Amino acid sequence: MLDRDFLRKNVEFVQQKLRERGYDLNLTPFLALDDERRTLKQEIDNLRRLRKERSKEYGRLKSQGKEDKSLREEARKIGDEIQEKENRLREIEKQIHEFLLTIPNIPHPSVPVGEDENDNVEIRKWGKIKEFDFEPLPHWELGTRLGMFDFPRAAKITGARFAMSYSDLAKIERALISLMLDLHTKKGYMEVLPPFISNEASLIGTGNLPKFKEELFKIEGKDWYLIPTAEVPLTNIYRDEILQEAELPKKFVAYTPCFRAEAGAAGKDTKGLIRLHQFNKVELMIFSRPEDSYQMLEVLTSDAEDVLKTLELPYRVVALCTGDLGFSSAKTYDIEVWMPSYGKYVEISSCSNFEAFQARRANIRYKGPGFKKPEFVHTLNGSGLAIGRTVAAIMENFQNKDGSITIPEAIRPYMGGQSLIKSVKI
């Protein structure tokens, strides 16, 4: 959420920066409400002083045996007027808050200006793309031929865009989760096993609500939603709390399943493991001092990249342009892994700095020596990595001519030393 005072004082700047995102911001209603809010606050303060004067005068005269009931009545009427204005002020504050919740974050100056993903800027590449001496198969065909993917039965159990894996392809997901958690905890991230269900306040804090309600799975009759990403519970660990400056940065890593309705995504990447309603993910989260947050973004991105390096999967990093930024993000790097069946790089992680946008919504602050009052932290998060997409990338990049799949060396210890995935009969 943007700061109200900053918004009022920098109308043209904010409107221009949001136009770069493709968002046309009409601030006229907000400015009118904010003017009324400030006028009401001044009027209420003046009325409180007047009521105090009248009450004090009434008490003074009464103590002298000269009770003036008109002063008491005037004080009562002033109190009624104060109550009426306070009720209006609360309504205005609510309207302003609801308006601010709909406005996306302002892009950082370093974010390239552009309309969509075609204007994203490649930052670096890593790894050599394998040249096959046969026609490589897409992972969904490979998994089906191996007898380890079962999309029809998954659809029977639940519906479209769900997957079921057997044997080694089920084991490899578990192995990847363990590998990623081990890699990140060695770098100072504290492992967390959070709830997989969150309440409305948590989703408002991260920016998923109210704007993206249709993307969420809500539990009927409850103020609960299935989490779309571990970002939600991790960000809200410190909601409505004040941290100490000396504690920062605080770094967390969590494995969770993720649940997304994916409304409006019909026909896009619907085969295989790339775009499902349910998938596993390991998430990285950092709470940072504002002055350190862009250095932390580079650290976070590098830590996510190291998983792909460990697995020997070729990838590239791109800086998202203004038109492709997520709602809450000030700057995002996408890490894209090479997928032979697509003939291109496919997103496997997004690493973002939200600056104070989420912290202001969730009221996460910090304080230290010399602080006049607590300030908002900066929050960052990134996938480290999306498990299903990592499985798909391993399958496609490490497939062999006979249809088997070589298991990357880094996860063999998690699979009992096994080096090859061959077909199985269920």
Coordinates of C-alpha atoms in Angstrom, one line a residue:
M1 CA 0.0 0.0 0.0
L2 CA 1.3 3.5 -0.9
D3 CA 1.7 6.1 1.8
R4 CA -1.2 8.4 1.9
D5 CA 0.8 11.6 2.6
F6 CA 3.3 10.7 -0.2
L7 CA 0.4 10.1 -2.6
R8 CA -1.2 13.5 -1.8
K9 CA 2.1 15.4 -2.1
N10 CA 3.3 13.7 -5.3
V11 CA 0.2 13.3 -7.4
E12 CA 1.7 13.8 -10.8
F13 CA 4.8 11.6 -10.1
V14 CA 2.7 8.7 -8.8
Q15 CA 0.3 9.0 -11.8
Q16 CA 3.2 8.9 -14.2
K17 CA 4.9 6.0 -12.6
L18 CA 1.7 4.0 -12.5
R19 CA 1.0 4.9 -16.2
E20 CA 4.3 3.1 -16.9
R21 CA 2.7 0.0 -15.4
G22 CA -0.3 0.5 -17.6
Y23 CA -2.4 1.6 -14.6
D24 CA -4.5 4.8 -15.0
L25 CA -4.9 6.3 -11.6
N26 CA -7.8 8.8 -10.9
L27 CA -6.9 10.6 -7.7
T28 CA -9.7 13.1 -7.7
P29 CA -12.0 11.1 -5.3
F30 CA -9.1 10.4 -3.0
L31 CA -8.0 14.0 -2.9
A32 CA -11.5 15.2 -2.1
L33 CA -11.9 12.6 0.7
D34 CA -8.5 13.4 2.1
D35 CA -9.3 17.2 2.1
E36 CA -12.5 16.4 4.0
R37 CA -10.6 14.1 6.4
R38 CA -8.1 16.8 7.3
T39 CA -10.9 19.4 7.7
L40 CA -12.8 17.1 9.9
K41 CA -9.8 16.4 12.1
Q42 CA -9.2 20.1 12.6
E43 CA -12.9 20.7 13.4
I44 CA -12.9 17.9 15.9
D45 CA -9.8 19.2 17.6
N46 CA -11.4 22.7 17.8
L47 CA -14.6 21.3 19.2
R48 CA -12.8 19.3 21.8
R49 CA -11.0 22.4 23.0
L50 CA -14.3 24.3 23.1
R51 CA -16.0 21.5 25.0
K52 CA -13.2 21.4 27.5
E53 CA -13.4 25.2 28.0
R54 CA -17.2 25.0 28.6
S55 CA -16.9 22.1 31.0
K56 CA -14.2 23.8 32.9
E57 CA -16.2 27.1 33.1
Y58 CA -19.3 25.1 34.2
G59 CA -17.2 23.4 37.0
R60 CA -15.7 26.7 38.1
L61 CA -19.1 28.4 38.4
K62 CA -20.6 25.4 40.1
S63 CA -17.8 25.4 42.7
Q64 CA -18.8 29.0 43.5
G65 CA -22.5 28.2 43.8
K66 CA -23.3 29.8 40.5
E67 CA -24.2 26.8 38.4
D68 CA -24.9 27.7 34.8
K69 CA -26.9 24.8 33.3
S70 CA -26.7 26.4 29.8
L71 CA -22.9 25.7 29.8
R72 CA -23.5 22.1 30.6
E73 CA -26.1 21.8 27.8
E74 CA -23.7 23.5 25.4
A75 CA -21.0 21.1 26.3
R76 CA -23.4 18.2 25.7
K77 CA -24.4 19.5 22.3
I78 CA -20.7 20.0 21.4
G79 CA -20.1 16.4 22.4
D80 CA -22.9 15.2 20.1
E81 CA -21.4 17.2 17.2
I82 CA -18.0 15.7 17.9
Q83 CA -19.6 12.2 17.8
E84 CA -21.3 13.0 14.5
K85 CA -18.0 14.2 12.9
E86 CA -16.0 11.3 14.3
N87 CA -18.5 8.9 12.7
R88 CA -18.0 10.6 9.4
L89 CA -14.3 10.6 9.8
R90 CA -14.2 6.9 10.4
E91 CA -16.3 6.3 7.3
I92 CA -13.9 8.5 5.3
E93 CA -10.8 6.7 6.7
K94 CA -12.4 3.4 5.7
Q95 CA -13.1 4.6 2.1
I96 CA -9.5 6.0 1.8
H97 CA -8.0 2.7 3.1
E98 CA -10.1 0.7 0.7
F99 CA -9.1 2.9 -2.2
L100 CA -5.4 2.7 -1.3
L101 CA -5.7 -1.2 -1.3
T102 CA -6.5 -1.1 -5.0
I103 CA -3.4 0.9 -6.1
P104 CA -0.3 -1.1 -7.2
N105 CA 3.2 -0.4 -6.1
I106 CA 5.4 2.2 -7.8
P107 CA 8.2 0.7 -9.9
H108 CA 11.8 1.3 -8.8
P109 CA 13.7 3.7 -11.1
S110 CA 15.9 0.8 -12.3
V111 CA 12.9 -1.1 -13.7
P112 CA 12.9 -1.0 -17.5
V113 CA 9.8 0.7 -18.9
G114 CA 7.7 -1.5 -21.2
E115 CA 4.2 -2.8 -21.9
D116 CA 4.5 -6.6 -21.4
E117 CA 6.8 -9.6 -21.1
N118 CA 8.2 -8.9 -24.6
D119 CA 9.9 -5.8 -23.1
N120 CA 11.6 -7.6 -20.2
V121 CA 15.4 -7.3 -20.2
E122 CA 17.8 -10.2 -20.1
I123 CA 20.4 -9.7 -17.3
R124 CA 22.5 -12.9 -17.6
K125 CA 22.5 -16.6 -18.7
W126 CA 24.1 -19.6 -17.1
G127 CA 24.7 -23.1 -18.4
K128 CA 25.0 -24.8 -21.7
I129 CA 21.8 -25.9 -23.6
K130 CA 22.1 -29.6 -24.4
E131 CA 22.0 -30.7 -28.0
F132 CA 20.1 -33.9 -28.4
D133 CA 20.8 -36.5 -31.1
F134 CA 17.1 -37.4 -31.0
E135 CA 13.8 -35.5 -30.9
P136 CA 13.3 -34.7 -27.2
L137 CA 9.9 -35.3 -25.7
P138 CA 7.9 -32.9 -23.5
H139 CA 7.8 -33.9 -19.9
W140 CA 4.2 -34.9 -19.9
E141 CA 4.8 -37.5 -22.6
L142 CA 7.9 -38.7 -20.9
G143 CA 6.2 -39.2 -17.6
T144 CA 3.2 -40.9 -19.2
R145 CA 5.5 -43.3 -21.1
L146 CA 7.4 -44.1 -18.0
G147 CA 4.1 -44.9 -16.3
M148 CA 4.6 -42.3 -13.6
F149 CA 2.3 -39.5 -14.6
D150 CA -1.4 -40.0 -14.4
F151 CA -3.4 -36.9 -15.4
P152 CA -6.6 -38.8 -16.3
R153 CA -7.0 -40.3 -12.8
A154 CA -6.0 -37.0 -11.2
A155 CA -8.8 -35.4 -13.2
K156 CA -11.2 -38.1 -12.0
I157 CA -10.2 -37.5 -8.4
T158 CA -10.4 -33.7 -8.5
G159 CA -10.7 -32.1 -12.0
A160 CA -8.7 -30.6 -14.8
R161 CA -5.2 -29.0 -14.1
F162 CA -4.3 -31.4 -11.3
A163 CA -1.5 -34.0 -11.5
M164 CA -0.6 -37.3 -9.9
S165 CA 2.8 -38.9 -9.9
Y166 CA 4.0 -42.4 -9.0
S167 CA 7.2 -44.0 -8.0
D168 CA 10.4 -42.2 -8.9
L169 CA 8.7 -39.0 -10.2
A170 CA 6.9 -38.8 -6.8
K171 CA 10.2 -39.4 -5.0
I172 CA 12.0 -36.8 -7.0
E173 CA 9.6 -34.1 -5.8
R174 CA 10.3 -35.1 -2.2
A175 CA 14.0 -35.2 -2.9
L176 CA 14.0 -31.7 -4.5
I177 CA 12.1 -30.2 -1.5
S178 CA 14.8 -31.6 0.9
L179 CA 17.7 -30.5 -1.4
M180 CA 16.3 -26.9 -1.6
L181 CA 15.6 -26.6 2.1
D182 CA 19.1 -27.9 2.9
L183 CA 20.8 -25.5 0.4
H184 CA 18.9 -22.5 1.8
T185 CA 19.2 -23.2 5.5
K186 CA 23.0 -23.6 5.0
K187 CA 22.9 -19.9 3.8
G188 CA 21.2 -18.7 6.9
Y189 CA 17.5 -19.0 6.1
M190 CA 15.5 -20.3 9.0
E191 CA 13.2 -23.2 8.0
V192 CA 9.5 -22.7 8.7
L193 CA 6.6 -25.0 8.4
P194 CA 3.7 -22.6 8.2
P195 CA -0.1 -23.1 8.0
F196 CA -1.3 -23.9 4.5
I197 CA -4.5 -21.9 5.1
S198 CA -4.6 -18.2 5.7
N199 CA -7.2 -15.6 6.7
E200 CA -8.3 -12.5 4.9
A201 CA -6.1 -10.1 6.8
S202 CA -3.0 -12.1 5.8
L203 CA -4.0 -12.0 2.1
I204 CA -4.7 -8.3 2.3
G205 CA -1.2 -7.9 3.8
T206 CA 0.5 -9.4 0.8
G207 CA -1.7 -7.7 -1.8
N208 CA -3.6 -10.8 -2.9
L209 CA -6.8 -9.3 -1.6
P210 CA -9.0 -7.6 -2.5
K211 CA -7.7 -7.4 -6.1
F212 CA -7.0 -11.1 -6.9
K213 CA -9.9 -12.7 -5.0
E214 CA -10.9 -14.7 -8.1
E215 CA -7.4 -16.3 -8.2
L216 CA -7.9 -17.9 -4.7
F217 CA -9.6 -21.0 -3.3
K218 CA -11.9 -19.9 -0.5
I219 CA -13.1 -22.3 2.2
E220 CA -16.9 -22.0 2.3
G221 CA -18.3 -20.6 5.5
K222 CA -14.9 -19.5 6.9
D223 CA -12.6 -16.5 6.7
W224 CA -10.0 -18.8 5.3
Y225 CA -8.3 -19.4 2.0
L226 CA -5.9 -22.0 0.7
I227 CA -2.6 -20.2 0.3
P228 CA -1.5 -19.4 -3.3
T229 CA 2.2 -19.3 -2.1
A230 CA 4.1 -19.5 1.2
E231 CA 4.8 -15.8 0.7
V232 CA 1.4 -15.2 2.4
P233 CA 2.1 -16.9 5.8
L234 CA 5.8 -16.0 5.8
T235 CA 5.1 -12.3 5.3
N236 CA 2.5 -12.3 8.0
I237 CA 4.7 -13.8 10.7
Y238 CA 5.3 -10.3 11.9
R239 CA 2.0 -8.6 11.0
D240 CA 1.2 -5.9 13.6
E241 CA 4.6 -6.3 15.2
I242 CA 7.7 -4.2 15.7
L243 CA 11.1 -5.7 15.1
Q244 CA 14.4 -4.5 16.4
E245 CA 16.9 -3.0 13.8
A246 CA 19.6 -5.3 15.1
E247 CA 17.5 -8.4 14.1
L248 CA 17.4 -7.4 10.4
P249 CA 17.7 -8.9 7.9
K250 CA 15.5 -11.9 9.0
K251 CA 15.5 -14.7 6.4
F252 CA 13.1 -17.6 6.2
V253 CA 12.6 -20.6 3.9
A254 CA 9.5 -22.8 3.7
Y255 CA 8.1 -25.7 1.8
T256 CA 4.3 -25.5 1.2
P257 CA 1.8 -26.8 -1.4
C258 CA 0.3 -23.9 -3.3
F259 CA -3.3 -23.5 -4.6
R260 CA -4.3 -21.2 -7.4
A261 CA -7.6 -20.9 -9.2
E262 CA -5.7 -19.6 -12.2
A263 CA -8.8 -17.7 -13.5
G264 CA -8.3 -16.5 -17.0
A265 CA -5.4 -18.8 -17.8
A266 CA -7.4 -21.3 -19.9
G267 CA -5.4 -22.6 -22.8
K268 CA -2.1 -21.3 -21.4
D269 CA 0.5 -23.9 -20.5
T270 CA -2.2 -26.4 -19.5
K271 CA -0.3 -29.5 -20.4
G272 CA 2.0 -31.2 -17.8
L273 CA 3.3 -29.6 -14.7
I274 CA 3.8 -25.9 -15.7
R275 CA 0.4 -24.4 -14.7
L276 CA -1.6 -26.4 -12.2
H277 CA -4.2 -25.6 -9.5
Q278 CA -2.0 -27.3 -6.9
F279 CA 1.7 -27.5 -6.8
N280 CA 4.7 -27.7 -4.4
K281 CA 7.1 -24.8 -3.9
V282 CA 10.0 -23.8 -1.7
E283 CA 9.8 -20.1 -0.9
L284 CA 12.4 -17.6 0.3
M285 CA 11.5 -14.6 2.5
I286 CA 13.5 -11.6 3.7
F287 CA 12.6 -8.8 6.1
S288 CA 15.1 -6.0 5.5
R289 CA 16.1 -2.5 6.5
P290 CA 15.0 -0.2 3.6
E291 CA 18.6 0.9 2.8
D292 CA 19.6 -2.8 2.4
S293 CA 16.7 -4.1 0.5
Y294 CA 18.1 -3.9 -3.1
Q295 CA 21.3 -5.6 -2.0
M296 CA 19.1 -8.2 -0.4
L297 CA 17.2 -8.6 -3.7
E298 CA 20.5 -9.5 -5.4
V299 CA 21.3 -12.0 -2.6
L300 CA 17.8 -13.6 -2.8
T301 CA 18.0 -14.0 -6.6
S302 CA 21.5 -15.5 -6.4
D303 CA 20.3 -18.0 -3.8
A304 CA 17.5 -19.1 -6.0
E305 CA 19.9 -19.3 -9.0
D306 CA 22.2 -21.6 -7.0
V307 CA 19.6 -24.3 -6.9
L308 CA 19.6 -24.4 -10.7
K309 CA 23.4 -24.4 -10.8
T310 CA 23.5 -27.3 -8.3
L311 CA 21.1 -29.2 -10.5
E312 CA 23.1 -28.2 -13.7
L313 CA 20.0 -26.8 -15.4
P314 CA 20.6 -23.9 -17.9
Y315 CA 18.7 -20.8 -17.1
R316 CA 18.6 -17.0 -17.6
V317 CA 17.6 -14.1 -15.4
V318 CA 15.4 -11.3 -16.7
A319 CA 14.4 -8.0 -15.2
L320 CA 10.6 -7.5 -15.5
C321 CA 9.5 -4.3 -17.2
T322 CA 7.0 -2.0 -15.7
G323 CA 4.1 -3.5 -17.6
D324 CA 4.9 -7.0 -16.4
L325 CA 5.4 -6.3 -12.7
G326 CA 3.3 -8.0 -10.1
F327 CA 0.8 -5.8 -8.3
S328 CA 2.8 -5.5 -5.1
S329 CA 6.3 -5.5 -6.5
A330 CA 8.7 -2.5 -6.9
K331 CA 11.2 -4.6 -8.8
T332 CA 11.3 -8.3 -9.9
Y333 CA 13.8 -10.6 -11.4
D334 CA 12.4 -13.7 -13.1
I335 CA 14.6 -16.8 -13.3
E336 CA 13.7 -18.8 -16.4
V337 CA 14.9 -22.4 -16.9
W338 CA 15.5 -23.9 -20.3
M339 CA 12.7 -26.2 -21.5
P340 CA 13.5 -28.2 -24.7
S341 CA 9.9 -29.0 -25.5
Y342 CA 9.1 -25.3 -25.5
G343 CA 12.3 -24.3 -27.3
K344 CA 12.6 -21.4 -24.8
Y345 CA 13.2 -20.4 -21.2
V346 CA 10.3 -20.8 -18.9
E347 CA 9.8 -19.0 -15.5
I348 CA 10.7 -21.1 -12.5
S349 CA 11.1 -18.3 -9.9
S350 CA 10.2 -14.7 -9.4
C351 CA 12.3 -12.7 -6.9
S352 CA 10.8 -9.4 -5.8
N353 CA 11.4 -6.4 -3.6
F354 CA 8.1 -5.0 -2.4
E355 CA 9.8 -2.2 -0.5
A356 CA 7.4 -1.0 2.2
F357 CA 4.2 -1.8 0.2
Q358 CA 3.4 -5.1 2.0
A359 CA 4.7 -3.9 5.3
R360 CA 2.4 -0.9 5.3
R361 CA -0.6 -3.1 4.6
A362 CA 0.4 -5.6 7.2
N363 CA 1.8 -3.0 9.7
I364 CA 5.3 -4.6 10.0
R365 CA 7.7 -2.1 11.5
Y366 CA 11.1 -1.9 13.1
K367 CA 13.0 0.5 15.4
G368 CA 16.5 1.1 16.7
P369 CA 18.7 3.6 18.4
G370 CA 17.9 7.2 17.4
F371 CA 14.5 6.3 16.0
K372 CA 11.8 8.9 16.8
K373 CA 9.1 6.3 15.9
P374 CA 9.1 2.8 14.3
E375 CA 9.5 2.7 10.5
F376 CA 8.2 0.1 8.0
V377 CA 10.5 -2.7 7.0
H378 CA 11.0 -3.8 3.4
T379 CA 9.9 -7.3 2.4
L380 CA 11.3 -9.5 -0.3
N381 CA 10.4 -13.0 -1.5
G382 CA 11.2 -15.4 -4.2
S383 CA 10.7 -19.0 -5.2
G384 CA 13.6 -21.2 -4.4
L385 CA 12.2 -23.0 -6.5
A386 CA 8.8 -24.1 -7.9
I387 CA 9.1 -27.9 -7.5
G388 CA 6.8 -29.1 -10.3
R389 CA 8.6 -26.9 -12.8
T390 CA 11.9 -28.1 -11.6
V391 CA 10.8 -31.7 -12.1
A392 CA 9.7 -30.9 -15.6
A393 CA 13.0 -29.2 -16.4
I394 CA 15.0 -32.1 -15.1
M395 CA 12.9 -34.6 -17.1
E396 CA 13.3 -32.6 -20.3
N397 CA 16.9 -31.7 -20.0
F398 CA 18.2 -35.0 -18.6
Q399 CA 16.1 -37.3 -20.9
N400 CA 17.8 -40.1 -22.8
K401 CA 17.1 -41.6 -26.2
D402 CA 15.6 -44.8 -24.6
G403 CA 13.1 -42.7 -22.7
S404 CA 14.9 -43.0 -19.3
I405 CA 15.9 -39.9 -17.3
T406 CA 19.2 -39.4 -15.7
I407 CA 18.9 -38.1 -12.2
P408 CA 21.1 -35.0 -11.5
E409 CA 24.0 -35.9 -9.1
A410 CA 22.9 -33.3 -6.5
I411 CA 19.7 -35.2 -5.7
R412 CA 21.0 -38.8 -5.9
P413 CA 21.8 -38.9 -2.2
Y414 CA 18.2 -38.0 -1.5
M415 CA 17.1 -41.0 -3.7
G416 CA 19.3 -43.7 -2.2
G417 CA 22.0 -43.2 -4.7
Q418 CA 19.7 -43.9 -7.7
S419 CA 21.0 -42.4 -10.9
L420 CA 18.4 -43.3 -13.5
I421 CA 14.6 -43.2 -13.8
K422 CA 13.2 -46.1 -15.9
S423 CA 9.6 -47.1 -16.7
V424 CA 7.4 -48.7 -14.1
K425 CA 4.2 -50.6 -14.2
I426 CA 1.5 -49.5 -11.8

